[in-house]
CSV table of C-alpha atoms in Angstrom, one decimal:
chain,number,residue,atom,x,y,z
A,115,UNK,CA,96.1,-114.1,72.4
A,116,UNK,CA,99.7,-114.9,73.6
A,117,UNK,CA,100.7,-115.4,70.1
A,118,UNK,CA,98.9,-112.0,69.1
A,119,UNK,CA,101.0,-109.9,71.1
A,120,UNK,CA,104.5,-110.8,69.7
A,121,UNK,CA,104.6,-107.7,67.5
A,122,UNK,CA,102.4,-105.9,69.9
A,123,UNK,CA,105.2,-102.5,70.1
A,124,UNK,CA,105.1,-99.9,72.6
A,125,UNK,CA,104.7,-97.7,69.2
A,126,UNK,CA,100.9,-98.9,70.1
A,127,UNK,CA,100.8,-96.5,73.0
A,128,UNK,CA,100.3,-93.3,70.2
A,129,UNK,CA,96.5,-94.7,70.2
A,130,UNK,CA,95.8,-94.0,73.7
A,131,UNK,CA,97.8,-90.9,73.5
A,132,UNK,CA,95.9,-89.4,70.6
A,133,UNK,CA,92.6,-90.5,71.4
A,134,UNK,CA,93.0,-88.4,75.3
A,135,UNK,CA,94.2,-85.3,73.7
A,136,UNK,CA,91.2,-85.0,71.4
A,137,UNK,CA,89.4,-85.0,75.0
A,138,UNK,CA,91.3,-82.5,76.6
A,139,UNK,CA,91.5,-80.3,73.4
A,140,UNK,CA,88.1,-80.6,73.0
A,141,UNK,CA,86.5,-80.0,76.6
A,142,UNK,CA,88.7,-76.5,76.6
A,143,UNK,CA,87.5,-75.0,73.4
A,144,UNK,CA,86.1,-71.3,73.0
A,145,UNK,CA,82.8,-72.8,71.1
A,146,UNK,CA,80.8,-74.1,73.9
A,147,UNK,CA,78.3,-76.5,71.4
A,148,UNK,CA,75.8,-78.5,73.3
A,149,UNK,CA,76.9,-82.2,74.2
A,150,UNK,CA,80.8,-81.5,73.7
A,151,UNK,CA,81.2,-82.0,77.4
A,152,UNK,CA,79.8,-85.5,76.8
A,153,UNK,CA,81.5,-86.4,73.5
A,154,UNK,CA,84.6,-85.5,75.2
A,155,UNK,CA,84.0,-87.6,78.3
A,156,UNK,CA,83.2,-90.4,76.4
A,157,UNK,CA,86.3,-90.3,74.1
A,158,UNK,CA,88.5,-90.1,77.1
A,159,UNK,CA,86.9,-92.8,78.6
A,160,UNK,CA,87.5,-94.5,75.5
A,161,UNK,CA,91.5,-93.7,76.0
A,162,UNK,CA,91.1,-95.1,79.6
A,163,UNK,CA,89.8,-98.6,78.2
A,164,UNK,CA,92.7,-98.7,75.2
A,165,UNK,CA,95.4,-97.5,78.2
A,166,UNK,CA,94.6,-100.6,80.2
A,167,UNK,CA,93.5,-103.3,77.4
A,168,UNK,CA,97.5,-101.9,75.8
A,169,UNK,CA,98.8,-102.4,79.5
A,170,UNK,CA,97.6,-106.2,79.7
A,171,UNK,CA,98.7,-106.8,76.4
A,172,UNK,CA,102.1,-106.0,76.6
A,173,UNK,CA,102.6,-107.6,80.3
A,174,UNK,CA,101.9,-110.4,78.0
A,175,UNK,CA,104.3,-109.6,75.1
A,176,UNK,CA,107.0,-109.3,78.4
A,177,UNK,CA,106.0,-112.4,80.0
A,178,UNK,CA,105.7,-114.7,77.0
A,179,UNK,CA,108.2,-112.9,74.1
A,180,UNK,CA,110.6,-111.7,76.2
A,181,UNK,CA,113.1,-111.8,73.1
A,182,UNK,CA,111.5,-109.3,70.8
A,183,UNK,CA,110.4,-106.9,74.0
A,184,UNK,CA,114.5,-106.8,74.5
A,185,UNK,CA,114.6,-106.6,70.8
A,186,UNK,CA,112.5,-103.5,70.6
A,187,UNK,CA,114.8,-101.4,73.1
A,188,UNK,CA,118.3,-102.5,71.7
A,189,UNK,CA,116.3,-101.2,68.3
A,190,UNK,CA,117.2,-97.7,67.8
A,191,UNK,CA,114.1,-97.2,65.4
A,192,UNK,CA,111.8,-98.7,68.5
A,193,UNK,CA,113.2,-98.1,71.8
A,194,UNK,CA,112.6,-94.5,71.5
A,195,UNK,CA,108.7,-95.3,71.5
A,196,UNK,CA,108.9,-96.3,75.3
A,197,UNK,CA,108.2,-92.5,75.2
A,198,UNK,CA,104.6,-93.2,74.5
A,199,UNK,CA,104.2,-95.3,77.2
A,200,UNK,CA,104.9,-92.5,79.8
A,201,UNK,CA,102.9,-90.2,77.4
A,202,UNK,CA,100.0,-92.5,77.2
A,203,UNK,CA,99.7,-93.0,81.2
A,204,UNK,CA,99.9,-88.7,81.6
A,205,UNK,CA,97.6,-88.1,78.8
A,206,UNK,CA,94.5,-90.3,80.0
A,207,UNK,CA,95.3,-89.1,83.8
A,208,UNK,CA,95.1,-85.5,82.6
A,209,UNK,CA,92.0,-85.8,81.2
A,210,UNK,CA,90.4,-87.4,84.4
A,211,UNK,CA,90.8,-84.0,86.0
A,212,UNK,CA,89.6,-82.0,83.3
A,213,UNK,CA,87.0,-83.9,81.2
A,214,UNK,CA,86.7,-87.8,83.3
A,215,UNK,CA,85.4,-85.9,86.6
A,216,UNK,CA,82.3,-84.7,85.3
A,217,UNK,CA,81.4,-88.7,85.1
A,218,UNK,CA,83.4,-90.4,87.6
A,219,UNK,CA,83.5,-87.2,90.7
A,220,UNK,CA,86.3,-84.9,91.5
A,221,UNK,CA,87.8,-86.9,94.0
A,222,UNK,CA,88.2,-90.2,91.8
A,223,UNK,CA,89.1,-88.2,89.6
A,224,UNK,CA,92.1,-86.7,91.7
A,225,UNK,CA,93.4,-89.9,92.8
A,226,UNK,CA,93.2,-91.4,89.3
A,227,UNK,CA,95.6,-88.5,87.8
A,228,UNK,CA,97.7,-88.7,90.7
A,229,UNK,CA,98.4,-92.1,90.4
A,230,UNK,CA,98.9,-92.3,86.2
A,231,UNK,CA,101.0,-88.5,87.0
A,232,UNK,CA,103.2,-90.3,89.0
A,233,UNK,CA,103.9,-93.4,87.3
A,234,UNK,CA,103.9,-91.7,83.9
A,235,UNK,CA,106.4,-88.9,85.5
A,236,UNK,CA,108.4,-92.1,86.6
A,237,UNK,CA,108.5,-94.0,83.3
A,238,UNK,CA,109.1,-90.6,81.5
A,239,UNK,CA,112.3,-89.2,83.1
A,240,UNK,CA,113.2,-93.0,82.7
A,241,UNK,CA,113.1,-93.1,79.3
A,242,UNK,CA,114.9,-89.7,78.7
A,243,UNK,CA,117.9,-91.0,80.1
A,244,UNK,CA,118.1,-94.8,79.2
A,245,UNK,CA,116.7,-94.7,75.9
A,246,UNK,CA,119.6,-91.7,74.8
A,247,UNK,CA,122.2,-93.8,76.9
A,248,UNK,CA,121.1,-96.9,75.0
A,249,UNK,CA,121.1,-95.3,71.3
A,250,UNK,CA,124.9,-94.2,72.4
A,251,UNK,CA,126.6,-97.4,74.0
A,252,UNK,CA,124.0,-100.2,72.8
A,253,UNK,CA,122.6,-99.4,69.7
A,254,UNK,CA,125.6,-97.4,68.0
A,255,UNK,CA,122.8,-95.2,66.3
A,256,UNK,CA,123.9,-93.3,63.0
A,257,UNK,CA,123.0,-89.6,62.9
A,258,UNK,CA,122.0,-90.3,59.2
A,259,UNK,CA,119.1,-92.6,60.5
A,260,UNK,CA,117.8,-89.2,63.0
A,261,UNK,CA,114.2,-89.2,63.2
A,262,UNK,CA,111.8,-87.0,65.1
A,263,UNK,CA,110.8,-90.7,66.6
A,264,UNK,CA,113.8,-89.9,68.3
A,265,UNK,CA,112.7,-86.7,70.1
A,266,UNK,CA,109.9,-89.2,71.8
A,267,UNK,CA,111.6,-89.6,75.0
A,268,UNK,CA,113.0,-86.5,75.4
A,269,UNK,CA,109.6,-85.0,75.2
A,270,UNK,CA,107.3,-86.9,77.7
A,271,UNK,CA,108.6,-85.2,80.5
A,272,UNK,CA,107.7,-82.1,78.9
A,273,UNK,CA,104.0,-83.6,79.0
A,274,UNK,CA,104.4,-84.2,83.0
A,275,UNK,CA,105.1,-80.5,82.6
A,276,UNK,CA,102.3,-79.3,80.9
A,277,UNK,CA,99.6,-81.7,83.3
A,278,UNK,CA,101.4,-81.5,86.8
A,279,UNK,CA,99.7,-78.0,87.6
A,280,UNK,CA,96.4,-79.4,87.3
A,281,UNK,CA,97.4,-81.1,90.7
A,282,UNK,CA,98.6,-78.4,92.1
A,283,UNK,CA,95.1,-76.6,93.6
A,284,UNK,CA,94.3,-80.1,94.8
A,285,UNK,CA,97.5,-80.3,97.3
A,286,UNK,CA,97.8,-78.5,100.6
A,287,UNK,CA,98.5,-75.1,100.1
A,288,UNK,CA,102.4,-73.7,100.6
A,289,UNK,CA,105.8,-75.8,100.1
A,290,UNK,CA,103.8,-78.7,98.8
A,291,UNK,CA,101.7,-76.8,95.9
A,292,UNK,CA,105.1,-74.9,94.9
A,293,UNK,CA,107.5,-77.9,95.3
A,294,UNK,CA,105.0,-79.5,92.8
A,295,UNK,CA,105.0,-76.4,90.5
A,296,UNK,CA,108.9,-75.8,90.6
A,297,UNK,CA,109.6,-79.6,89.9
A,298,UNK,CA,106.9,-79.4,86.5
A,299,UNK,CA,109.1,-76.2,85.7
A,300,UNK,CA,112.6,-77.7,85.9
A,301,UNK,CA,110.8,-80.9,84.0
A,302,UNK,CA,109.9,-77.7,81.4
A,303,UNK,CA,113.4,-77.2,81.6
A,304,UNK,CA,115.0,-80.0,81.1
A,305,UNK,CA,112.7,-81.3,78.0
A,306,UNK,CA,113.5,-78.4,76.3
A,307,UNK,CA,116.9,-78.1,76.3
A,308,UNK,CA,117.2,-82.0,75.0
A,309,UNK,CA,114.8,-81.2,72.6
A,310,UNK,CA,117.1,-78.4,71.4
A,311,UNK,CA,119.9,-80.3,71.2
A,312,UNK,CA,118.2,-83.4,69.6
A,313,UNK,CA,115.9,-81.2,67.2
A,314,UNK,CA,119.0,-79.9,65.2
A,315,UNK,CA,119.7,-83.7,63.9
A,316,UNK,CA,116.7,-84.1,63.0
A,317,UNK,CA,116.2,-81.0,60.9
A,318,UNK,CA,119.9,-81.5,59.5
A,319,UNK,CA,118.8,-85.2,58.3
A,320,UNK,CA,115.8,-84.3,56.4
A,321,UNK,CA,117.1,-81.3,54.9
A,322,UNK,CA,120.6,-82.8,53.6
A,323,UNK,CA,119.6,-86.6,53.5
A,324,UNK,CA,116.3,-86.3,51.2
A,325,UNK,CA,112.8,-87.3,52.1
A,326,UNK,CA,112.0,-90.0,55.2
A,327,UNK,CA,110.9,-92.9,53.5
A,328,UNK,CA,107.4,-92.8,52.7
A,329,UNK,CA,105.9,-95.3,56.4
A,330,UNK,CA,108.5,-92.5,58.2
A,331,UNK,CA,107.3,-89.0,56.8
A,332,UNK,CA,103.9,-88.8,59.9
A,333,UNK,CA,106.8,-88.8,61.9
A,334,UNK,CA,107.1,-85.1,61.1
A,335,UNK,CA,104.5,-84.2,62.7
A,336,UNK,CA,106.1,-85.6,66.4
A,337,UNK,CA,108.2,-82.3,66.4
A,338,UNK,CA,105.4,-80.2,67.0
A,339,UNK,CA,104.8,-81.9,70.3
A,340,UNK,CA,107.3,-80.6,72.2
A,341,UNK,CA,106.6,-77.0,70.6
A,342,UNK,CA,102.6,-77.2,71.2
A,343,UNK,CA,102.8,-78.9,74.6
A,344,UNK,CA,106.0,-76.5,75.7
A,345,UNK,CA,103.6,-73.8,75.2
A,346,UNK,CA,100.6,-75.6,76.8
A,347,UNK,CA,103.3,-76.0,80.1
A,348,UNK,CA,104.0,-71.9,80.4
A,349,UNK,CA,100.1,-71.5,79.6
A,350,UNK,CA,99.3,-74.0,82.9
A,351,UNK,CA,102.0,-72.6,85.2
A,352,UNK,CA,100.7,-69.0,84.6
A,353,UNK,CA,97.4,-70.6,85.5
A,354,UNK,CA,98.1,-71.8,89.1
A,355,UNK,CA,101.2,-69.4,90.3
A,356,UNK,CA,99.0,-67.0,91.5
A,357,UNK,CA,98.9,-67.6,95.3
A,358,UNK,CA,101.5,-70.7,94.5
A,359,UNK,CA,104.5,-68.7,94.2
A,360,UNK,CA,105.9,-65.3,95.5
A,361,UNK,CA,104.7,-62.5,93.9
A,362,UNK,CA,107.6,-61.2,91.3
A,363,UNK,CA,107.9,-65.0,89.6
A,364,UNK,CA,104.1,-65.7,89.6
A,365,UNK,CA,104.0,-62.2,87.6
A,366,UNK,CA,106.9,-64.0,85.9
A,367,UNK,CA,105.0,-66.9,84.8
A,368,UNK,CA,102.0,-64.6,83.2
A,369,UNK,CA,104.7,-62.9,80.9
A,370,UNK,CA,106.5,-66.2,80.3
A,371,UNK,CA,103.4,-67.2,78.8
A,372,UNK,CA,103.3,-64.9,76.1
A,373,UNK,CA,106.8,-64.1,75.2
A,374,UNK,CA,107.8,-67.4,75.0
A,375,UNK,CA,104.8,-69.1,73.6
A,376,UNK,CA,103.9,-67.5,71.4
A,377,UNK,CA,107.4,-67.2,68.7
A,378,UNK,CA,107.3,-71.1,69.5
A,379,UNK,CA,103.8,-71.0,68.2
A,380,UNK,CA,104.5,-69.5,65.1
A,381,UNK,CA,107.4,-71.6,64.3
A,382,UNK,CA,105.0,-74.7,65.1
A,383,UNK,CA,102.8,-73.4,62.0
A,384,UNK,CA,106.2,-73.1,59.9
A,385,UNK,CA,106.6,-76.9,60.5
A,386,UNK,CA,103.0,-77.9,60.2
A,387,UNK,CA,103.2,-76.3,57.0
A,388,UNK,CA,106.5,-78.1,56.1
A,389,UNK,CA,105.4,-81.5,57.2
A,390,UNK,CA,102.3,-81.1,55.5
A,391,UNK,CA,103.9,-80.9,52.2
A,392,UNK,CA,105.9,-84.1,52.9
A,393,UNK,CA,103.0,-86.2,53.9
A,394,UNK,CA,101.3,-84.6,50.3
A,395,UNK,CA,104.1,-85.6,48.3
A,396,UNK,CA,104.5,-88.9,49.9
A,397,UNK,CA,100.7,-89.8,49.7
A,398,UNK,CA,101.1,-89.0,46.1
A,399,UNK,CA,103.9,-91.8,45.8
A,400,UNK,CA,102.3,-94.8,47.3
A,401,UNK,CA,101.9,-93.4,51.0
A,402,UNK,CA,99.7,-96.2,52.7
A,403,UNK,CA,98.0,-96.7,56.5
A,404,UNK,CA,100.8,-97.4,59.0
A,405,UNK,CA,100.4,-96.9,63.1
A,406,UNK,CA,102.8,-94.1,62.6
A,407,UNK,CA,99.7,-92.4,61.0
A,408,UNK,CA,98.6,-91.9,64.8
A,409,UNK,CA,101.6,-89.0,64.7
A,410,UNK,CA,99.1,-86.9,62.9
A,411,UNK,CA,96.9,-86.9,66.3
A,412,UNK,CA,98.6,-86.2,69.6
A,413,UNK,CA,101.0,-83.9,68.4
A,414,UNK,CA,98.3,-81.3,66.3
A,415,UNK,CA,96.2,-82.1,69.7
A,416,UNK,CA,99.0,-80.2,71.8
A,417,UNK,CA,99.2,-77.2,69.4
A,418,UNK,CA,95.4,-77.0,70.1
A,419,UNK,CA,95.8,-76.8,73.8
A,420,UNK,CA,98.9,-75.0,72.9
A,421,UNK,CA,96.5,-72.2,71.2
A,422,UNK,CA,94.1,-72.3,73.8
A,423,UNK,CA,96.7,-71.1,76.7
A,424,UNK,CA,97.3,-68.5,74.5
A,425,UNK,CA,94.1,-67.4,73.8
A,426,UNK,CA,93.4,-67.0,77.6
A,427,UNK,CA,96.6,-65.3,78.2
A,428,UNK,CA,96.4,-62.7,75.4
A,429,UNK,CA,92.7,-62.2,75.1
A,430,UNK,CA,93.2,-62.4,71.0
A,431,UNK,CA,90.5,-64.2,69.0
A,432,UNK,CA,93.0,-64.9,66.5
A,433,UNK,CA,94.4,-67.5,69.1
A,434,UNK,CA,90.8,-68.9,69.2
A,435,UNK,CA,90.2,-69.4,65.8
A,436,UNK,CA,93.4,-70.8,65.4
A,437,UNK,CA,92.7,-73.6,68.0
A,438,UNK,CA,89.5,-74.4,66.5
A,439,UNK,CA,91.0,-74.9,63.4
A,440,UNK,CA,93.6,-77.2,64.7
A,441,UNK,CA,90.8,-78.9,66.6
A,442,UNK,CA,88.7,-79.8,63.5
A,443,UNK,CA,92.1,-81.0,61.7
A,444,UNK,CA,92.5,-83.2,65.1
A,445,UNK,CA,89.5,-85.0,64.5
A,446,UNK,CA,89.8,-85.7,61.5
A,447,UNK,CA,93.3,-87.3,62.0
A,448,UNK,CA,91.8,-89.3,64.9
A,449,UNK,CA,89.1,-90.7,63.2
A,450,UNK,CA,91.0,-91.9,60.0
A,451,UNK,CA,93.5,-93.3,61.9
A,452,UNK,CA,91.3,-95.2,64.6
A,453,UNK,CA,89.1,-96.8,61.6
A,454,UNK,CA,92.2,-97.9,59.9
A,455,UNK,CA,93.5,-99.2,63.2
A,456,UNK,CA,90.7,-100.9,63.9
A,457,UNK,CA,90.3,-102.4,60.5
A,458,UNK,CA,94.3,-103.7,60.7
A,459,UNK,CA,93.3,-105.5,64.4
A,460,UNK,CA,90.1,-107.1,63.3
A,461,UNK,CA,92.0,-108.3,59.8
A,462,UNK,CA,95.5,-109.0,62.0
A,463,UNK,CA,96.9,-107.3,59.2
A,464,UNK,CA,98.7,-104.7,61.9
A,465,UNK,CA,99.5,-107.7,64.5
A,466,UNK,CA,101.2,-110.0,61.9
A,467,UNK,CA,105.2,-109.3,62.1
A,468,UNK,CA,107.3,-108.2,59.6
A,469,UNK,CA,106.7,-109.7,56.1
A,470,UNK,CA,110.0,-111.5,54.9
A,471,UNK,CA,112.0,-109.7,52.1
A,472,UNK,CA,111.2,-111.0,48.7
A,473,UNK,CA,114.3,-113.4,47.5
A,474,UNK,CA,115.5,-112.7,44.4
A,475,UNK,CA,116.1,-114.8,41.8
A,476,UNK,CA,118.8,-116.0,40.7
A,477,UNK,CA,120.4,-115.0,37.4
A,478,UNK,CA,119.9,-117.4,34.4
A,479,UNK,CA,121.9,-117.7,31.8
A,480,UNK,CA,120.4,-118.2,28.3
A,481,UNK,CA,121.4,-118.6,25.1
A,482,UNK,CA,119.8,-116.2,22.3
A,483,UNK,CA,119.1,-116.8,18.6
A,484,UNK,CA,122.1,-115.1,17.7
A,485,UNK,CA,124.5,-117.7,20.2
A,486,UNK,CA,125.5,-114.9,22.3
A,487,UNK,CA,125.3,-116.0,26.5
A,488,UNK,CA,123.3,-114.2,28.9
């Protein structure tokens, strides 16, 4: 097991992360089918299981391959990913308040999401600042090698964001129900504005520098995280402001909803539709199963709940049809890429490390039938 774990990534956290949202997307949905509420519980307690089997498993990787976990964070390709890990613990305490209550109580529930909201918020606002400060002094990072892995850690506080009202009804009313509420807005704030200053690299790479190589090109799809869960955050503080805050800014909050989220909606579907076409063309040259797969899942899974604020704020069934449609395209991102994760763990084809570069051979010099050298 110990020798299992050397390669074991924080990338690994994208499995618990996209196995919750297809939970919380799913319980909220305007088709009410009979047993949803069940299949949804069970996937999210499915994403409670991976959380803390991933969270045993890499104490391990720290405690017994202390080189490669340094490794990973002075690796400007990897360190971003300790974004996932705040993501992962937010994600699966979200969904005990809005799908895990209806089997383990509302109270449980509460104190579960309070604790994995604040240790997620913790690791998250971590990450923003030392994985950017790392990629500048550390790891020297080239803005030719921008990714949208990049926008990862800039992004889970916008997740703490977008789940930190749900806690707000369950906190005694006045300054401690708006404190809470403020704090998820500035974490709105600040998210954003590093995603819009991070977001033009990455755009400006893949537009002038050609085609992410073909393992990188899921990675598209991370950019509409911040767009689908930024509009999932102004959905949920509309929500709960009511009562929360004074009376002109919870009004505020209504209108933010819709004028804000819904032009970042709409350029969301612009880059779904771009992405999509790279992950066609790359699928077509050789494209093959790799954990960043997983970026097809948590990502679409906030455009859904993205949709879904939407639809309750504007009252349009476009907005509703639009999020089912996402929602069906989530599960079927989920399920390939769980069956090819699991496949890859049972085989240890995904726990192996890094295969060795092929040596070439040396040249040979050879004499042909006519006496000329070569």
């Amino acid at each position: 097991m110990v020798t299992a774990v050397r390669h074991l990534g924080p990338n690994w956290y994208a499995s618990v992360m996209g196995t919750a949202i297809v939970a919380t997307a799913g319980i909220a949905l305007p088709v009410h089918l009979p047993g949803l509420r069940t299949i949804c519980a069970a996937v999210w307690l499915l994403s409670l299981a991976l959380l803390l089997t991933l969270l045993c498993a890499r104490a391990l990787h720290w405690r017994h391959h202390g080189d490669q976990a340094r490794a990973h964070l002075l690796d400007p390709a990897m360190a971003p990913f300790y974004g996932c890990l705040a993501m992962a613990l937010l994600a699966v305490g979200g969904g005990a308040l809005t799908v895990g209550r209806y089997w383990i109580g509302t109270p449980a529930a509460v104190a579960l999401d309070a604790v994995l909201f604040t240790a997620g918020t913790a690791v998250g606002l971590a990450a923003a600042i030392t994985v950017p400060y790392l990629m500048a002094v550390r790891q020297k990072a080239d803005p030719r090698q921008a990714t949208p892995v990049w926008l990862l850690p800039l992004v889970a506080p916008m997740v703490s964001a977008a789940l930190g009202p749900l806690l707000v009804p369950h906190l005694p009313a006045g300054q401690p129900r708006e404190t809470l509420l403020l704090a998820c807005f500035a974490m709105f704030g600040l998210s954003l504005l590093a995603t819009l200053a991070m977001l033009p690299l990455v755009f400006a790479r893949i537009v002038t520098g050609g085609p992410l190589p073909l393992a990188l090109t899921p990675t598209l799809f991370l950019v509409l995280g911040p767009l689908g869960q930024s509009t999932t955050a102004v959905g949920k503080f509309a929500d709960v402001a009511p009562g929360v805050v004074a009376a002109p800014y919870s009004q505020g909050f209504g209108v933010l909803a819709v004028l804000y989220g819904v032009p970042v909606m709409g350029f969301a579907l612009l880059w779904l539709g771009l992405a999509t076409a790279h992950v066609v063309r790359a699928r077509r040259n050789g494209m093959r199963f790799a954990m960043t797969w997983w970026a097809f899942t948590f990502p679409v899974g906030t455009c859904v709940t993205g949709a879904e604020a939407l639809a309750r704020h504007t009252g349009l069934v476009v907005y509703d049809w639009l999020a089912t449609g996402l929602f069906l395209a989530l599960v079927a991102a989920w399920a390939t890429a769980a069956l090819h994760t699991a496949r890859g763990v049972v085989s240890g084809a995904l726990l192996a490390g890094p295969r060795p570069a092929p040596v070439a051979p040396l040249p040979v010099r050879v004499r042909t039938t006519s006496g000329a050298v070569r």
